[in-house]
PDB file of N, CA and C in Angstrom:
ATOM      1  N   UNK Y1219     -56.884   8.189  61.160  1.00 42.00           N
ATOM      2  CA  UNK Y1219     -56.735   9.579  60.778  1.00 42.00           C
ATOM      3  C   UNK Y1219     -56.114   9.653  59.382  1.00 42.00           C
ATOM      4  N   UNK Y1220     -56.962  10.345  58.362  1.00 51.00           N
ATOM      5  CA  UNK Y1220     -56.002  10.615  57.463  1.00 51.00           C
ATOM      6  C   UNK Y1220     -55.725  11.620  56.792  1.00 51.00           C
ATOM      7  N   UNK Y1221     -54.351  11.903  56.204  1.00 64.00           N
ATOM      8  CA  UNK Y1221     -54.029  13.096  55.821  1.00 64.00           C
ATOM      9  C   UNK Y1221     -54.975  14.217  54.804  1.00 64.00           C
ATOM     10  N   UNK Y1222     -55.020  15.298  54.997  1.00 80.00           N
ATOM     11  CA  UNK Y1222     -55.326  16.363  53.960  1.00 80.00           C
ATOM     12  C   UNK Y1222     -55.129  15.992  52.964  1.00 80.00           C
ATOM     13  N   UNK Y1223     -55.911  16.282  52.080  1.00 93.00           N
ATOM     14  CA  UNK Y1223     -55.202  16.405  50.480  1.00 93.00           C
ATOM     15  C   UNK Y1223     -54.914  18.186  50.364  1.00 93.00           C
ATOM     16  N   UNK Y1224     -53.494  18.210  49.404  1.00 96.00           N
ATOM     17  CA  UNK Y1224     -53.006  19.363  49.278  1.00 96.00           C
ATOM     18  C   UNK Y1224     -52.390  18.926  47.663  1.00 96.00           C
ATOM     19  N   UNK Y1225     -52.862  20.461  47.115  1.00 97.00           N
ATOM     20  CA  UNK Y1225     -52.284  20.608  45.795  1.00 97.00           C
ATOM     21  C   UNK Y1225     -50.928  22.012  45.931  1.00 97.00           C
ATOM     22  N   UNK Y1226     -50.196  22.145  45.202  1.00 98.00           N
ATOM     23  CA  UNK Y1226     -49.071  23.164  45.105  1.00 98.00           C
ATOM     24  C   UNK Y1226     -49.607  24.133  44.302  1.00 98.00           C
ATOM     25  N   UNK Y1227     -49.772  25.257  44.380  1.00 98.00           N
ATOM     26  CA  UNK Y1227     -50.432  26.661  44.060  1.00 98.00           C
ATOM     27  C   UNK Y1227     -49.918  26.958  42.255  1.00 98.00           C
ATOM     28  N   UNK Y1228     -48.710  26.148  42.109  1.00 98.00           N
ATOM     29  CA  UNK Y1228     -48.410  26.300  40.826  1.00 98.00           C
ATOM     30  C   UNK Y1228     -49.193  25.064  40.034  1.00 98.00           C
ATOM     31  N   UNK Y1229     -49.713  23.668  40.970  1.00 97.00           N
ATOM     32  CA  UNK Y1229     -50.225  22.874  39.705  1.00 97.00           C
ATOM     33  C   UNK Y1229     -51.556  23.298  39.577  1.00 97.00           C
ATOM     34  N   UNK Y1230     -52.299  24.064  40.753  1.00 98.00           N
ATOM     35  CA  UNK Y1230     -53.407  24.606  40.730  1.00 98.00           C
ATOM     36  C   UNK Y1230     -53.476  25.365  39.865  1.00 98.00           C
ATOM     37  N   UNK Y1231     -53.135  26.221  39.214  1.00 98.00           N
ATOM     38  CA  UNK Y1231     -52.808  27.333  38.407  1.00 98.00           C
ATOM     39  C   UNK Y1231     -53.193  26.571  36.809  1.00 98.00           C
ATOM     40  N   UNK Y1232     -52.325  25.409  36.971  1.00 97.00           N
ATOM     41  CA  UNK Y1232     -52.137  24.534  35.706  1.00 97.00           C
ATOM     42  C   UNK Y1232     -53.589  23.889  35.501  1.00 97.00           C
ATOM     43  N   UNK Y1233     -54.146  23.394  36.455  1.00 96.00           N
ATOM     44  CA  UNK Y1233     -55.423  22.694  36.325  1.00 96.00           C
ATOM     45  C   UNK Y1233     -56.819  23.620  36.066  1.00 96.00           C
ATOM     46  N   UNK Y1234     -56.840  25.005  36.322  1.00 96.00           N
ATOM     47  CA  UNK Y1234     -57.771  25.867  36.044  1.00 96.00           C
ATOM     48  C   UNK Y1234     -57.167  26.235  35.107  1.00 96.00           C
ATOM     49  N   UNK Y1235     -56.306  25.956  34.192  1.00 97.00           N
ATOM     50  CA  UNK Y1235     -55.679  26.771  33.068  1.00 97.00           C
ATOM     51  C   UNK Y1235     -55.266  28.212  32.925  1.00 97.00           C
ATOM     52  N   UNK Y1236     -54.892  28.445  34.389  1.00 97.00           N
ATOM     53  CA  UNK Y1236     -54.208  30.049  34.194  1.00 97.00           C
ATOM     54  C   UNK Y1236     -52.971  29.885  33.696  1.00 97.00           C
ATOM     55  N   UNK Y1237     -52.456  28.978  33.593  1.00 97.00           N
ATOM     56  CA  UNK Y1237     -50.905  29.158  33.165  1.00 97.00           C
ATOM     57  C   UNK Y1237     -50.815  27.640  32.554  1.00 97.00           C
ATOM     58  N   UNK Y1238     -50.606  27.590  30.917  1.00 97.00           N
ATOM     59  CA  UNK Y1238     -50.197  25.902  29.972  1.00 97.00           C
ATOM     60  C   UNK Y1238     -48.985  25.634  31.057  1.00 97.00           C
ATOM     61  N   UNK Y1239     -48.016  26.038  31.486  1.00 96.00           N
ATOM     62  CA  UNK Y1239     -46.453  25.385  31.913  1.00 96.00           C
ATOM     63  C   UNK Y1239     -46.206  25.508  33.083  1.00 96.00           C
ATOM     64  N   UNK Y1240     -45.442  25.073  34.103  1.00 94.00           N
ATOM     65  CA  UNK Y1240     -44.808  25.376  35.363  1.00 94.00           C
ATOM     66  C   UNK Y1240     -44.270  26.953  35.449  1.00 94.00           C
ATOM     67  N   UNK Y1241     -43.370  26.975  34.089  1.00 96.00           N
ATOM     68  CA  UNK Y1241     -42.818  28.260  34.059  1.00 96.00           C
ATOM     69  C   UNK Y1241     -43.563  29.612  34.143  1.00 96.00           C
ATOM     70  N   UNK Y1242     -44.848  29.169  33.167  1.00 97.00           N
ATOM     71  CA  UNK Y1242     -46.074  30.536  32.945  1.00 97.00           C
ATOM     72  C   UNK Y1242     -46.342  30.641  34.612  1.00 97.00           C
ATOM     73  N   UNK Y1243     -46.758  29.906  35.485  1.00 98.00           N
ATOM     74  CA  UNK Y1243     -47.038  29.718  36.468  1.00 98.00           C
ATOM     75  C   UNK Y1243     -46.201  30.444  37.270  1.00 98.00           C
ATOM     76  N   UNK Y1244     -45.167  29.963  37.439  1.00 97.00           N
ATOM     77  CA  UNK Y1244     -43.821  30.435  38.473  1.00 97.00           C
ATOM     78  C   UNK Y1244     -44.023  32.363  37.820  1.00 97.00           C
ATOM     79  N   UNK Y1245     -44.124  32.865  36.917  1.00 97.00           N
ATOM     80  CA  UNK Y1245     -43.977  34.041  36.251  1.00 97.00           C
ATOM     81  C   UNK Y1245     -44.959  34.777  37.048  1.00 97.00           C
ATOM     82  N   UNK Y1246     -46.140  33.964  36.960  1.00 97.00           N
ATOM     83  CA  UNK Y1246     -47.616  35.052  37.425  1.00 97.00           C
ATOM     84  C   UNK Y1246     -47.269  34.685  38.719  1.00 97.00           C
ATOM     85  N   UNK Y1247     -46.913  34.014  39.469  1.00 98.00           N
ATOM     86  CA  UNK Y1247     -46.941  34.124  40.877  1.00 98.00           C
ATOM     87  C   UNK Y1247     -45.838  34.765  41.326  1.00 98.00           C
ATOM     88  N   UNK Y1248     -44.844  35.074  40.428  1.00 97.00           N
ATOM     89  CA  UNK Y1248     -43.627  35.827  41.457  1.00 97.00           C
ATOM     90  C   UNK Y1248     -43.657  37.483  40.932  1.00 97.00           C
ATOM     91  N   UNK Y1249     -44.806  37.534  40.128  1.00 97.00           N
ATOM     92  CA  UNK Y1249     -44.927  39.341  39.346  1.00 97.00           C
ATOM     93  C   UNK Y1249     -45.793  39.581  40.249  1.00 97.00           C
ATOM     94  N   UNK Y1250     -46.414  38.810  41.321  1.00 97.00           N
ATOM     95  CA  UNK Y1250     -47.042  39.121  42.170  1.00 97.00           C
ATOM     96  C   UNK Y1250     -48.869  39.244  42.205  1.00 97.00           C
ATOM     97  N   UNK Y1251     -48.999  38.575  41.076  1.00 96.00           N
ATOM     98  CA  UNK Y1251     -50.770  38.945  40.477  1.00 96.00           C
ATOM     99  C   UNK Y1251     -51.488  38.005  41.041  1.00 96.00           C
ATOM    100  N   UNK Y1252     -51.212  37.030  42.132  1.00 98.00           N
ATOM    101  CA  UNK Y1252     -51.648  35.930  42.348  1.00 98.00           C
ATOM    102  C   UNK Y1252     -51.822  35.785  44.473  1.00 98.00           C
ATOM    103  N   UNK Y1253     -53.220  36.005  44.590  1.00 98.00           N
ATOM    104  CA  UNK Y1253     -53.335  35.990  46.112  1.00 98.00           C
ATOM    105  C   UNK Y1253     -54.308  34.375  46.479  1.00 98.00           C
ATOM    106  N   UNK Y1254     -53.672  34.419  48.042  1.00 99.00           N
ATOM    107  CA  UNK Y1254     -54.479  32.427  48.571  1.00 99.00           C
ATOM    108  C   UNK Y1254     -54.809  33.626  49.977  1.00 99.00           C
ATOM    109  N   UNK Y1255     -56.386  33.446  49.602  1.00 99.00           N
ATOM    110  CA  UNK Y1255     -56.776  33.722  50.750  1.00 99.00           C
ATOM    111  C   UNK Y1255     -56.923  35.352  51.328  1.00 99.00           C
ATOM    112  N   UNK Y1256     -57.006  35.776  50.131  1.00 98.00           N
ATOM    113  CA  UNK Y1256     -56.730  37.635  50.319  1.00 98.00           C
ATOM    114  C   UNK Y1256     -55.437  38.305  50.825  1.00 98.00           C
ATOM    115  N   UNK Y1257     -54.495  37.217  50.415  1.00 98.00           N
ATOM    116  CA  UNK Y1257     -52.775  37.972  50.762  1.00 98.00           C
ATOM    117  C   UNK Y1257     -52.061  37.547  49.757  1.00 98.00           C
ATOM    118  N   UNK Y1258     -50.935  38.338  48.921  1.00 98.00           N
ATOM    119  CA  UNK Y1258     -50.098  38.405  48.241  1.00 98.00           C
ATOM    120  C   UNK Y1258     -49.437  36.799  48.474  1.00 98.00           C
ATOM    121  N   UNK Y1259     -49.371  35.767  47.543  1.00 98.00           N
ATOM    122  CA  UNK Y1259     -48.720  34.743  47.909  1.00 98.00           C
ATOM    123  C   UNK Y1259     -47.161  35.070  46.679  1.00 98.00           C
ATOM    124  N   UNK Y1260     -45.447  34.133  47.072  1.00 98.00           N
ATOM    125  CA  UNK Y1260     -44.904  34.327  46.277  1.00 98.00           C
ATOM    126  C   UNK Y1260     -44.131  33.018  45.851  1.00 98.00           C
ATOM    127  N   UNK Y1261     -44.697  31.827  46.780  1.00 97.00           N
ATOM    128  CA  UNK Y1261     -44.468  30.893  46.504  1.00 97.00           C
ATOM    129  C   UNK Y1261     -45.251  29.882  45.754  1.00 97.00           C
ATOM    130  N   UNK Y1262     -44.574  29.234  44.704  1.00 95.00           N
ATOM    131  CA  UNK Y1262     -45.104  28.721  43.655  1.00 95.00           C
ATOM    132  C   UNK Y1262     -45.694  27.339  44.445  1.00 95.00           C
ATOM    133  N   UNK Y1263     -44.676  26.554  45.496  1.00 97.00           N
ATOM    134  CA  UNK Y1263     -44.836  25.413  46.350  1.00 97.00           C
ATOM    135  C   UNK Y1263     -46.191  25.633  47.178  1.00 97.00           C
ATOM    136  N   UNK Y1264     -46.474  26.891  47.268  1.00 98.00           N
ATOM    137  CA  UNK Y1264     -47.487  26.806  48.923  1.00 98.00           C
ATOM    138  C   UNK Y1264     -48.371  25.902  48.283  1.00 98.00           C
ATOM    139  N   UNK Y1265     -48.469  24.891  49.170  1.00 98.00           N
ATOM    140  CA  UNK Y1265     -49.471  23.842  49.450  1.00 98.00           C
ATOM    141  C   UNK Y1265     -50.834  24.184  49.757  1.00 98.00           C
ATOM    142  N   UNK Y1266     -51.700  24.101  49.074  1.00 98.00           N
ATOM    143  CA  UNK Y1266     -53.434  24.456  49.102  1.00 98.00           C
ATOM    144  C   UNK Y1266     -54.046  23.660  49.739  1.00 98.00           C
ATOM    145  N   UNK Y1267     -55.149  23.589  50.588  1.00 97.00           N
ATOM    146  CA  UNK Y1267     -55.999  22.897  51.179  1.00 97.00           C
ATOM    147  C   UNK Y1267     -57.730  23.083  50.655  1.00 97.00           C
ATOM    148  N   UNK Y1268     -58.233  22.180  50.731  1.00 95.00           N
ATOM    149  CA  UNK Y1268     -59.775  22.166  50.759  1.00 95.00           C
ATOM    150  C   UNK Y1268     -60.329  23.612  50.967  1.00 95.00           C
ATOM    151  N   UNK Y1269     -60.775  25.056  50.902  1.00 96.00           N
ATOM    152  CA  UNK Y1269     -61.822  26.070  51.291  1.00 96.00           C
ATOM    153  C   UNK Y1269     -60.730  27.201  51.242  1.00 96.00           C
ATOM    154  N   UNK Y1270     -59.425  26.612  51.055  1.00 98.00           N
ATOM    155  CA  UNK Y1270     -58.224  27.891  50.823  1.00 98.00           C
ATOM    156  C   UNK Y1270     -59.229  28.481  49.129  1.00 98.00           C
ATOM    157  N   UNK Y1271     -58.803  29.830  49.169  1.00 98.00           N
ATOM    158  CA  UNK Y1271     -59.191  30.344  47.579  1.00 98.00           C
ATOM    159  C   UNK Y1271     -58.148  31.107  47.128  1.00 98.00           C
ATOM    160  N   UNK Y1272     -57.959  31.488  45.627  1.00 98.00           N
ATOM    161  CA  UNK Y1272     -57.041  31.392  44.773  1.00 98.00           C
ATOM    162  C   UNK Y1272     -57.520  32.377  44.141  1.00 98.00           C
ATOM    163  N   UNK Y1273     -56.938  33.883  44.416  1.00 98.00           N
ATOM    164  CA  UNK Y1273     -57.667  35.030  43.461  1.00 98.00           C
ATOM    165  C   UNK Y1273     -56.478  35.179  42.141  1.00 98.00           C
ATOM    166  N   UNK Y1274     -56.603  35.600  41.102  1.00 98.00           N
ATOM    167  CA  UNK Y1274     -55.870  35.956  40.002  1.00 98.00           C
ATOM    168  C   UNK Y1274     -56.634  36.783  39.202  1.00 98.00           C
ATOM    169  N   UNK Y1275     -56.178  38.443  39.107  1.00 94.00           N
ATOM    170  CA  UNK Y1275     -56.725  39.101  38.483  1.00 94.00           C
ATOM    171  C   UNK Y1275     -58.044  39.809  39.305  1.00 94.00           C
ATOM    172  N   UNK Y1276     -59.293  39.733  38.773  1.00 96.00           N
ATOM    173  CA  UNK Y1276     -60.383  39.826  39.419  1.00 96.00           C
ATOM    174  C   UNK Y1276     -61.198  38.432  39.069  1.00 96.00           C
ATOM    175  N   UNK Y1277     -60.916  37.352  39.285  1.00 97.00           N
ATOM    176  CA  UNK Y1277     -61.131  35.698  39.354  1.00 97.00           C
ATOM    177  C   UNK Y1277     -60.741  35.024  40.957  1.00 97.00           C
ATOM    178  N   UNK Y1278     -61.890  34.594  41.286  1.00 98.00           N
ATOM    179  CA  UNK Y1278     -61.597  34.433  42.489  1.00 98.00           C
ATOM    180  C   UNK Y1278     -61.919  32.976  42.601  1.00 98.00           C
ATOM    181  N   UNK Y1279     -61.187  31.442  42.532  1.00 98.00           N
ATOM    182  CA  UNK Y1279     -61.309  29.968  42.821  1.00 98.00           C
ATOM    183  C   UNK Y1279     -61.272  29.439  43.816  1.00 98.00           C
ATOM    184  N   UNK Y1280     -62.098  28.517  44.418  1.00 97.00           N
ATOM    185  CA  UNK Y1280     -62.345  28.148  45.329  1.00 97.00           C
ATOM    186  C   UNK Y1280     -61.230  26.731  45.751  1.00 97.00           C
ATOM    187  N   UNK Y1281     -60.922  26.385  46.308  1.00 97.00           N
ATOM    188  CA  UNK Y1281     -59.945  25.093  46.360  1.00 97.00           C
ATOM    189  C   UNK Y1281     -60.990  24.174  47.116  1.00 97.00           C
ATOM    190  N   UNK Y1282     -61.521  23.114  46.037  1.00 92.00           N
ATOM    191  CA  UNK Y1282     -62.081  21.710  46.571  1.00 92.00           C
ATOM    192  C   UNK Y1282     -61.937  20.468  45.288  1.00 92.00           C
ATOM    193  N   UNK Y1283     -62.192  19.768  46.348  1.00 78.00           N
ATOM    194  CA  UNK Y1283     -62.017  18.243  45.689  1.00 78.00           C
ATOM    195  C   UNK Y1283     -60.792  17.908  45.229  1.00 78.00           C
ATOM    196  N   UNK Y1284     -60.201  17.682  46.348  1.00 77.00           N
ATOM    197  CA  UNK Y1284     -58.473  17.189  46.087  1.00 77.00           C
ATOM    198  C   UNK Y1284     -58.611  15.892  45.890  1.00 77.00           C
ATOM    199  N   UNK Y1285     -59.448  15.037  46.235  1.00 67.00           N
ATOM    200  CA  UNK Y1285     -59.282  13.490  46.258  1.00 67.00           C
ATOM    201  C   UNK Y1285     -59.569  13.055  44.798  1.00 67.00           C
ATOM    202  N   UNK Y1286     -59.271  13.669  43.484  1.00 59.00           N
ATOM    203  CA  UNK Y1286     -58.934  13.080  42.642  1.00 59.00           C
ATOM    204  C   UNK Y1286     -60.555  13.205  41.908  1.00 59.00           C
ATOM    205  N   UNK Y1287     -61.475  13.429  42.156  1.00 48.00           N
ATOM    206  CA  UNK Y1287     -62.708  13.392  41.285  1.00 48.00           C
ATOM    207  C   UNK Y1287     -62.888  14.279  40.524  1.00 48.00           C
ATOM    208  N   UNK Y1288     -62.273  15.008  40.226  1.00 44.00           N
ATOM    209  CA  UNK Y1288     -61.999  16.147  39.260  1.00 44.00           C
ATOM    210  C   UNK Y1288     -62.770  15.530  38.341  1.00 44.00           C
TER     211      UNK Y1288
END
């Protein structure tokens, strides 16, 4: 059995380039502009999974390919 891959909603942010820094990141997710899954998220930590999605704005990202093939 092996584990999920999971990314943190703030490095996700970083890797689609919504936010250059941790900090830009932590900002848009706690002003509240940032939903996983069609609900208000306010944690920068929440852990993402594979088919979770990532709206910001009217931009809506899909969460796949955690195993590094980016």
């Amino acid at each position: 059995m092996t584990a999920e891959q999971t990314i943190k909603l703030d490095q996700f942010l970083k890797l689609k380039g919504l936010a250059s820094t941790g900090g830009q990141a932590k900002l848009l997710i706690q002003s509240g502009e940032v939903e996983v899954n069609d609900a208000m998220e306010l944690r920068r930590g929440r852990k993402l999974v594979s088919g979770d999605t990532v709206t910001v704005g009217d931009q809506t990202y899909l969460v796949d390919n955690l195993n590094g093939d980016h």
